[in-house]
JSON list of C-alpha atoms in Angstrom, two decimals:
[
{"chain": "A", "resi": 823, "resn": "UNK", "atom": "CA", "xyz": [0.00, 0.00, 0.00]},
{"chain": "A", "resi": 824, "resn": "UNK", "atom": "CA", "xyz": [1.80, 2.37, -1.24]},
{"chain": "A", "resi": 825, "resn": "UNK", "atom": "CA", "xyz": [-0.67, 5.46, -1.39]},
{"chain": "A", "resi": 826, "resn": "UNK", "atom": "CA", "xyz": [-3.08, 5.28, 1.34]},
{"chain": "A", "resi": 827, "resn": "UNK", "atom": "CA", "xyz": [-6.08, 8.21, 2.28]},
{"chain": "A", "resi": 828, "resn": "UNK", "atom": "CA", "xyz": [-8.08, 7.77, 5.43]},
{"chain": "A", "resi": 829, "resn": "UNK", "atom": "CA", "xyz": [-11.11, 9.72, 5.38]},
{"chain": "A", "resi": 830, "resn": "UNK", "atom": "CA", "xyz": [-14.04, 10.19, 7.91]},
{"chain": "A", "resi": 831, "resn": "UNK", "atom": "CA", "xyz": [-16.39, 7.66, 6.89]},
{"chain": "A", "resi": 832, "resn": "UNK", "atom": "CA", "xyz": [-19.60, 9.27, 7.89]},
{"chain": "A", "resi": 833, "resn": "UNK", "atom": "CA", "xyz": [-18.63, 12.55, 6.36]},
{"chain": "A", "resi": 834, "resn": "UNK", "atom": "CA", "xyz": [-21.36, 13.34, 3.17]},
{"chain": "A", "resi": 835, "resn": "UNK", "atom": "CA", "xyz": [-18.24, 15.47, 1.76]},
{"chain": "A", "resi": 836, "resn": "UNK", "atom": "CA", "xyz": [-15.23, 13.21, 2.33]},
{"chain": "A", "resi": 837, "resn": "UNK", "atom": "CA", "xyz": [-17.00, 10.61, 0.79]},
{"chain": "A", "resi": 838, "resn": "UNK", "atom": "CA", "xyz": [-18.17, 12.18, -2.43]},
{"chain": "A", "resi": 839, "resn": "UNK", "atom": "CA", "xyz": [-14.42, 13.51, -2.11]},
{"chain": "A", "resi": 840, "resn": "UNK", "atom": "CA", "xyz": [-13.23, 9.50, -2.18]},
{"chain": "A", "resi": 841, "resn": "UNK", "atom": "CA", "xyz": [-16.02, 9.21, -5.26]},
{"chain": "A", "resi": 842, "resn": "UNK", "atom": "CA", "xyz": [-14.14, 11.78, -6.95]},
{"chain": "A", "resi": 843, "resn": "UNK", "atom": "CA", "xyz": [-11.13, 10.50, -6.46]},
{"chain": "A", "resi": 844, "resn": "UNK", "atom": "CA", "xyz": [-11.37, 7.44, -7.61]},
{"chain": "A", "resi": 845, "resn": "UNK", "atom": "CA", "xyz": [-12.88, 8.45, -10.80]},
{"chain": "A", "resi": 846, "resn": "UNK", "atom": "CA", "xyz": [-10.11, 10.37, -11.48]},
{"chain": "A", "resi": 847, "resn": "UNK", "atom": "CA", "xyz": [-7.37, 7.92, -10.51]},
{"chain": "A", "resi": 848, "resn": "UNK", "atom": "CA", "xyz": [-6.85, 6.31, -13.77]},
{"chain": "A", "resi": 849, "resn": "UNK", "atom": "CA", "xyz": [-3.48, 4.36, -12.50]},
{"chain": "A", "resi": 850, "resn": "UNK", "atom": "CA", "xyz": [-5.25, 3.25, -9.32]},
{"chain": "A", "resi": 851, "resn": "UNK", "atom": "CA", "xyz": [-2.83, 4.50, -6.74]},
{"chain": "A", "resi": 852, "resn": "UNK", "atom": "CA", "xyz": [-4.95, 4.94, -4.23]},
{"chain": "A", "resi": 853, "resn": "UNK", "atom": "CA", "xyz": [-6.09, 2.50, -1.54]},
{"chain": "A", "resi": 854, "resn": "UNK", "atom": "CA", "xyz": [-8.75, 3.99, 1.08]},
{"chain": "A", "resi": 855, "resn": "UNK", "atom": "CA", "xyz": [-9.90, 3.24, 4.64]},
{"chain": "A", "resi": 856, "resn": "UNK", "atom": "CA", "xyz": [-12.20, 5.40, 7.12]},
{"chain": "A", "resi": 857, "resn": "UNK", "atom": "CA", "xyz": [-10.91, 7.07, 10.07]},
{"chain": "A", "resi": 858, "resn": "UNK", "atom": "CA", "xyz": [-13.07, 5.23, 12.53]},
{"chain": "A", "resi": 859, "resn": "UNK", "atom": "CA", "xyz": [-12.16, 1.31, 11.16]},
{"chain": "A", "resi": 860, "resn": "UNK", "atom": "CA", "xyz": [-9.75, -0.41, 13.42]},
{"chain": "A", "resi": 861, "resn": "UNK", "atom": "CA", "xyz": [-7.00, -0.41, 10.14]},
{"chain": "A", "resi": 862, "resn": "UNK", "atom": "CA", "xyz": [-7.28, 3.43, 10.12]},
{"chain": "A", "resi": 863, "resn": "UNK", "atom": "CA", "xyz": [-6.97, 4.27, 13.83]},
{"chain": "A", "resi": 864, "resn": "UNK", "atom": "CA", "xyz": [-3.96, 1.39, 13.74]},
{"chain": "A", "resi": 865, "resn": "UNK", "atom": "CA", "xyz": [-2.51, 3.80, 10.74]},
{"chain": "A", "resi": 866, "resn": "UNK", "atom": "CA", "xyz": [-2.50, 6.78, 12.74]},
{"chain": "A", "resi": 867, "resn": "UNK", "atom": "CA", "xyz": [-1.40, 5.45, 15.94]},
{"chain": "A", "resi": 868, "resn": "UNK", "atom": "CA", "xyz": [1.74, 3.74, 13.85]},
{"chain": "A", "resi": 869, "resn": "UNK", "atom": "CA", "xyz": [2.26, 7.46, 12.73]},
{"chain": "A", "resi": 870, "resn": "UNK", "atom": "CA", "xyz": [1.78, 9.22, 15.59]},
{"chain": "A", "resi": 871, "resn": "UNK", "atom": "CA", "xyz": [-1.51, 10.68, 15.38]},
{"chain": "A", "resi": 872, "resn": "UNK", "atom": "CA", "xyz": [-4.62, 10.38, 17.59]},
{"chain": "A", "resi": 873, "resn": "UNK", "atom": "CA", "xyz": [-7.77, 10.26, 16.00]},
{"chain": "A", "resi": 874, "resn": "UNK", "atom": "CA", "xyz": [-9.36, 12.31, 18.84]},
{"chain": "A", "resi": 875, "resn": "UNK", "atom": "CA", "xyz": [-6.92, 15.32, 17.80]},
{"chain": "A", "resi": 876, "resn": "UNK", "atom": "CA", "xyz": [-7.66, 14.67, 14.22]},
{"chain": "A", "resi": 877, "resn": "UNK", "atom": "CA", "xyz": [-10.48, 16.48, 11.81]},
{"chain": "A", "resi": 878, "resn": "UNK", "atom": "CA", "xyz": [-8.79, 15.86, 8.58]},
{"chain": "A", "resi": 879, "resn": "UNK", "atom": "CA", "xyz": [-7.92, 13.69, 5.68]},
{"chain": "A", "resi": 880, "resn": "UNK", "atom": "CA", "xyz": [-4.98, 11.89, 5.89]},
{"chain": "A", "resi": 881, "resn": "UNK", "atom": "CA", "xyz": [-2.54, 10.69, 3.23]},
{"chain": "A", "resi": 882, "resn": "UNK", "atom": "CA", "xyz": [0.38, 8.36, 3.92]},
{"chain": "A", "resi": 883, "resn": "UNK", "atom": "CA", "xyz": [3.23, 7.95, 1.24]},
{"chain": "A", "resi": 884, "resn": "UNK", "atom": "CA", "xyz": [5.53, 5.26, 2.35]},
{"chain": "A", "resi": 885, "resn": "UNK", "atom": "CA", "xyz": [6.76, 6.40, 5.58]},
{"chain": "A", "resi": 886, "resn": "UNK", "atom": "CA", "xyz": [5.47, 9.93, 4.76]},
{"chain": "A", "resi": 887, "resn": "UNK", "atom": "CA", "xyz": [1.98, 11.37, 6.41]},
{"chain": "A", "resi": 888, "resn": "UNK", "atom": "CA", "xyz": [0.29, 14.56, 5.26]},
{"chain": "A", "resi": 889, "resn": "UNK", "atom": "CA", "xyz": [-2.95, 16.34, 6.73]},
{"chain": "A", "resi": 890, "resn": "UNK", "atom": "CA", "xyz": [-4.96, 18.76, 6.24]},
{"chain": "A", "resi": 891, "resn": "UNK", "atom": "CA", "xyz": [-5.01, 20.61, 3.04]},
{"chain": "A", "resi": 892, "resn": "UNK", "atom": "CA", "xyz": [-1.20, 19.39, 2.45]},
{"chain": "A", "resi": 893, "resn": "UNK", "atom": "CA", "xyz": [-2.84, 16.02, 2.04]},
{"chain": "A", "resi": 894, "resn": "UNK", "atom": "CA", "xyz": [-5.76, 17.14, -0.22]},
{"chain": "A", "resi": 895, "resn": "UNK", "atom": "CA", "xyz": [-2.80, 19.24, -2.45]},
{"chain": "A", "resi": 896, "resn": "UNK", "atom": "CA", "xyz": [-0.67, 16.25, -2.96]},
{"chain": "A", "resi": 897, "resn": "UNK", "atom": "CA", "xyz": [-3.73, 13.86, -3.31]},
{"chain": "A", "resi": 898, "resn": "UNK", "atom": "CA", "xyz": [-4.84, 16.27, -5.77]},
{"chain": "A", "resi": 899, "resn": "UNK", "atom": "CA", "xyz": [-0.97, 16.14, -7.94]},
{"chain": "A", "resi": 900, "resn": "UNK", "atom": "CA", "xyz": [-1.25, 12.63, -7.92]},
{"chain": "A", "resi": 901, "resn": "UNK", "atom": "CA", "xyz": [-5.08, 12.73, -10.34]},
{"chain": "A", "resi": 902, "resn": "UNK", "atom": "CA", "xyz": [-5.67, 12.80, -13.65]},
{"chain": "A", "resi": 903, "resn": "UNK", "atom": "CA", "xyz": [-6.97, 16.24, -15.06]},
{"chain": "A", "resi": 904, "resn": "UNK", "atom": "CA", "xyz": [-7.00, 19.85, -14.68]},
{"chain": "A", "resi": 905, "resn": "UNK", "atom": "CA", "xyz": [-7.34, 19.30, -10.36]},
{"chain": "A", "resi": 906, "resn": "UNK", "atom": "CA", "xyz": [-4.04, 18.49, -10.38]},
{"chain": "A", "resi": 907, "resn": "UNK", "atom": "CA", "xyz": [-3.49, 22.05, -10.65]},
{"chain": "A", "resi": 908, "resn": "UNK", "atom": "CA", "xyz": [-4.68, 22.56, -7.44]},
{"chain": "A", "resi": 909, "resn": "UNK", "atom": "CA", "xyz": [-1.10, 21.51, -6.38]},
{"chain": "A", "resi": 910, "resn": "UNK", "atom": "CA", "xyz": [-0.22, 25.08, -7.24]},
{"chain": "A", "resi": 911, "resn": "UNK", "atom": "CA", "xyz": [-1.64, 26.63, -3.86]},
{"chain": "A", "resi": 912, "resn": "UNK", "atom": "CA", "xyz": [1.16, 24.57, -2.01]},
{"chain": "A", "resi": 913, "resn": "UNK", "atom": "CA", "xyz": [3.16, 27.54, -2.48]},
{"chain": "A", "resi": 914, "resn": "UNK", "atom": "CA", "xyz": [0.89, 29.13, 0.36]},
{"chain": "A", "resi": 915, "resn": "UNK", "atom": "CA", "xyz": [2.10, 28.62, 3.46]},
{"chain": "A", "resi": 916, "resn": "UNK", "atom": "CA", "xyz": [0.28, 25.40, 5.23]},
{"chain": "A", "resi": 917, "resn": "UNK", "atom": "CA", "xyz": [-0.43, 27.41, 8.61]},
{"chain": "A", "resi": 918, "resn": "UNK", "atom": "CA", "xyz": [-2.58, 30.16, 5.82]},
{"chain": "A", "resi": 919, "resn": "UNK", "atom": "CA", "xyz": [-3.82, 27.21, 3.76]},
{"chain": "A", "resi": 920, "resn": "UNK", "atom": "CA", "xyz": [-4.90, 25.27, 6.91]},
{"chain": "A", "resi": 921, "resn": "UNK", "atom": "CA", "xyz": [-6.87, 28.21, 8.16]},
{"chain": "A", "resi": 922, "resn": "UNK", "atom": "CA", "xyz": [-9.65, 27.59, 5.24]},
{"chain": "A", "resi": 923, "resn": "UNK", "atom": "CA", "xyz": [-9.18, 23.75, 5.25]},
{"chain": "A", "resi": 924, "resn": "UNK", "atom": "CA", "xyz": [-10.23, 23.64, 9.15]},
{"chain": "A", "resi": 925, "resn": "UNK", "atom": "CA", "xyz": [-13.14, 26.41, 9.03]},
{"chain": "A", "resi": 926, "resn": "UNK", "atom": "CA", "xyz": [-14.74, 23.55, 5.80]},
{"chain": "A", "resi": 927, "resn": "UNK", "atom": "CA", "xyz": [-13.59, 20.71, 8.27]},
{"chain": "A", "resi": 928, "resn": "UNK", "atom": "CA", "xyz": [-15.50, 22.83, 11.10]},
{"chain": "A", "resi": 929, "resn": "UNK", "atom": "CA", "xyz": [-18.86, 22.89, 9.20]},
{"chain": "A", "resi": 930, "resn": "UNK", "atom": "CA", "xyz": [-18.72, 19.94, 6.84]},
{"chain": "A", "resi": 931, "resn": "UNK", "atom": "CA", "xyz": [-21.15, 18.06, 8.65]},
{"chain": "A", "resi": 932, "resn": "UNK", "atom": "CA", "xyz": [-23.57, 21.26, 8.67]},
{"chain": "A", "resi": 933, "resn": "UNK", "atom": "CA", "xyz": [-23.27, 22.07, 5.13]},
{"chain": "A", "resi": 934, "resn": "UNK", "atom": "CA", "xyz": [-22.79, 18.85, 3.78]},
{"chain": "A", "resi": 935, "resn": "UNK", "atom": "CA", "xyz": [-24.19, 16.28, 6.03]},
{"chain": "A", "resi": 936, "resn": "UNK", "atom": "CA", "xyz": [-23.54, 13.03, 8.03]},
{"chain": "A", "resi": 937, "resn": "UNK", "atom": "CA", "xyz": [-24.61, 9.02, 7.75]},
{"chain": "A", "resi": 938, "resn": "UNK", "atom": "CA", "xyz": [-25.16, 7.09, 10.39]},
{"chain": "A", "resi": 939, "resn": "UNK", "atom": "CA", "xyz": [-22.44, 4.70, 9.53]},
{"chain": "A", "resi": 940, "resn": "UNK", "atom": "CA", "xyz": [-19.56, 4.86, 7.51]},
{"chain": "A", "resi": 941, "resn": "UNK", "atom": "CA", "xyz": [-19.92, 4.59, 3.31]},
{"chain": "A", "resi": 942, "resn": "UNK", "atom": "CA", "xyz": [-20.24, 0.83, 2.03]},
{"chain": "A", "resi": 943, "resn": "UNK", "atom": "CA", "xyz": [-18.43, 1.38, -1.04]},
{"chain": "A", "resi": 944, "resn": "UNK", "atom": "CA", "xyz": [-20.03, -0.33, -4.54]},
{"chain": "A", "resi": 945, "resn": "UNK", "atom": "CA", "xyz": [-18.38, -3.78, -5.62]},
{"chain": "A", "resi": 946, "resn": "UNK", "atom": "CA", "xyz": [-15.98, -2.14, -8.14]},
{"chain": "A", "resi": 947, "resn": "UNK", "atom": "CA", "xyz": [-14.59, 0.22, -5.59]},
{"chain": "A", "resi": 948, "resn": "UNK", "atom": "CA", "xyz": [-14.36, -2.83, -3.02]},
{"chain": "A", "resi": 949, "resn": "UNK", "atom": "CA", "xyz": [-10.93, -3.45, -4.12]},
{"chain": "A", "resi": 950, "resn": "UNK", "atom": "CA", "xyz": [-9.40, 0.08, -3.32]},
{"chain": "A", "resi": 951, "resn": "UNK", "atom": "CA", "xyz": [-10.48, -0.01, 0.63]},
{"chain": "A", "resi": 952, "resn": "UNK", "atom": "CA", "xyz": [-8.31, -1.71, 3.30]},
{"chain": "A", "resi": 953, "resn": "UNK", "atom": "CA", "xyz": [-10.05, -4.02, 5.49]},
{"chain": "A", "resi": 954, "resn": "UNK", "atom": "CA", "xyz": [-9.59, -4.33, 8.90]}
]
């Protein structure tokens, strides 16, 4: 697993975010699993993160972990398209960038909505998500 996102599972945004990136992931880099599955708060722990202090996407590149919107910029380089140009903005700062990243992380659940449980991904995407 070379590329791995964890993502909050109940999250109406993160998952149409996983959607997306999938879709646009023509190589199949990525693998996914949800914050709250065992796998994903074993992945954070192993990288030194607690999933109580944690509001944000996650991205782990080898022995490399990224958060926030440095996560969603080099997610973002890594897709097919005209998003990769997103990866632009990593010029900014990631204490300026992080600013707007937490206020959308703040009211994602108001704006965009939560499930009760986390998203049971369709058979074809089955493959990309890490068990537990």
């Amino acid at each position: 697993m070379k590329h791995l996102i964890l993502f909050d599972g109940i999250c109406n945004l993160c998952n149409s975010s996983v959607q997306y990136i999938i879709k646009h992931d023509e190589q199949a880099l990525f693998s996914f699993a949800s914050l709250q599955s065992d796998f994903g708060k074993q992945q954070l722990a192993s990288h030194g993160l607690l999933p109580e202090q944690l509001d944000s996407i996650v991205y782990i590149h080898g022995k490399q972990r990224y958060v926030k919107s440095t996560a969603a910029l080099k997610i973002a380089k890594r897709l097919d398209g005209r998003v990769k140009f997103l990866y632009a903005f990593i010029i900014i700062p990631a204490p300026i960038r992080d600013i707007v990243y937490n206020w959308i992380a703040r009211n994602r659940y108001k704006w965009f909505g939560k499930q009760q449980h986390c998203m049971l991904p369709t058979s074809d995407m089955k493959k990309r998500f890490v068990d537990d």
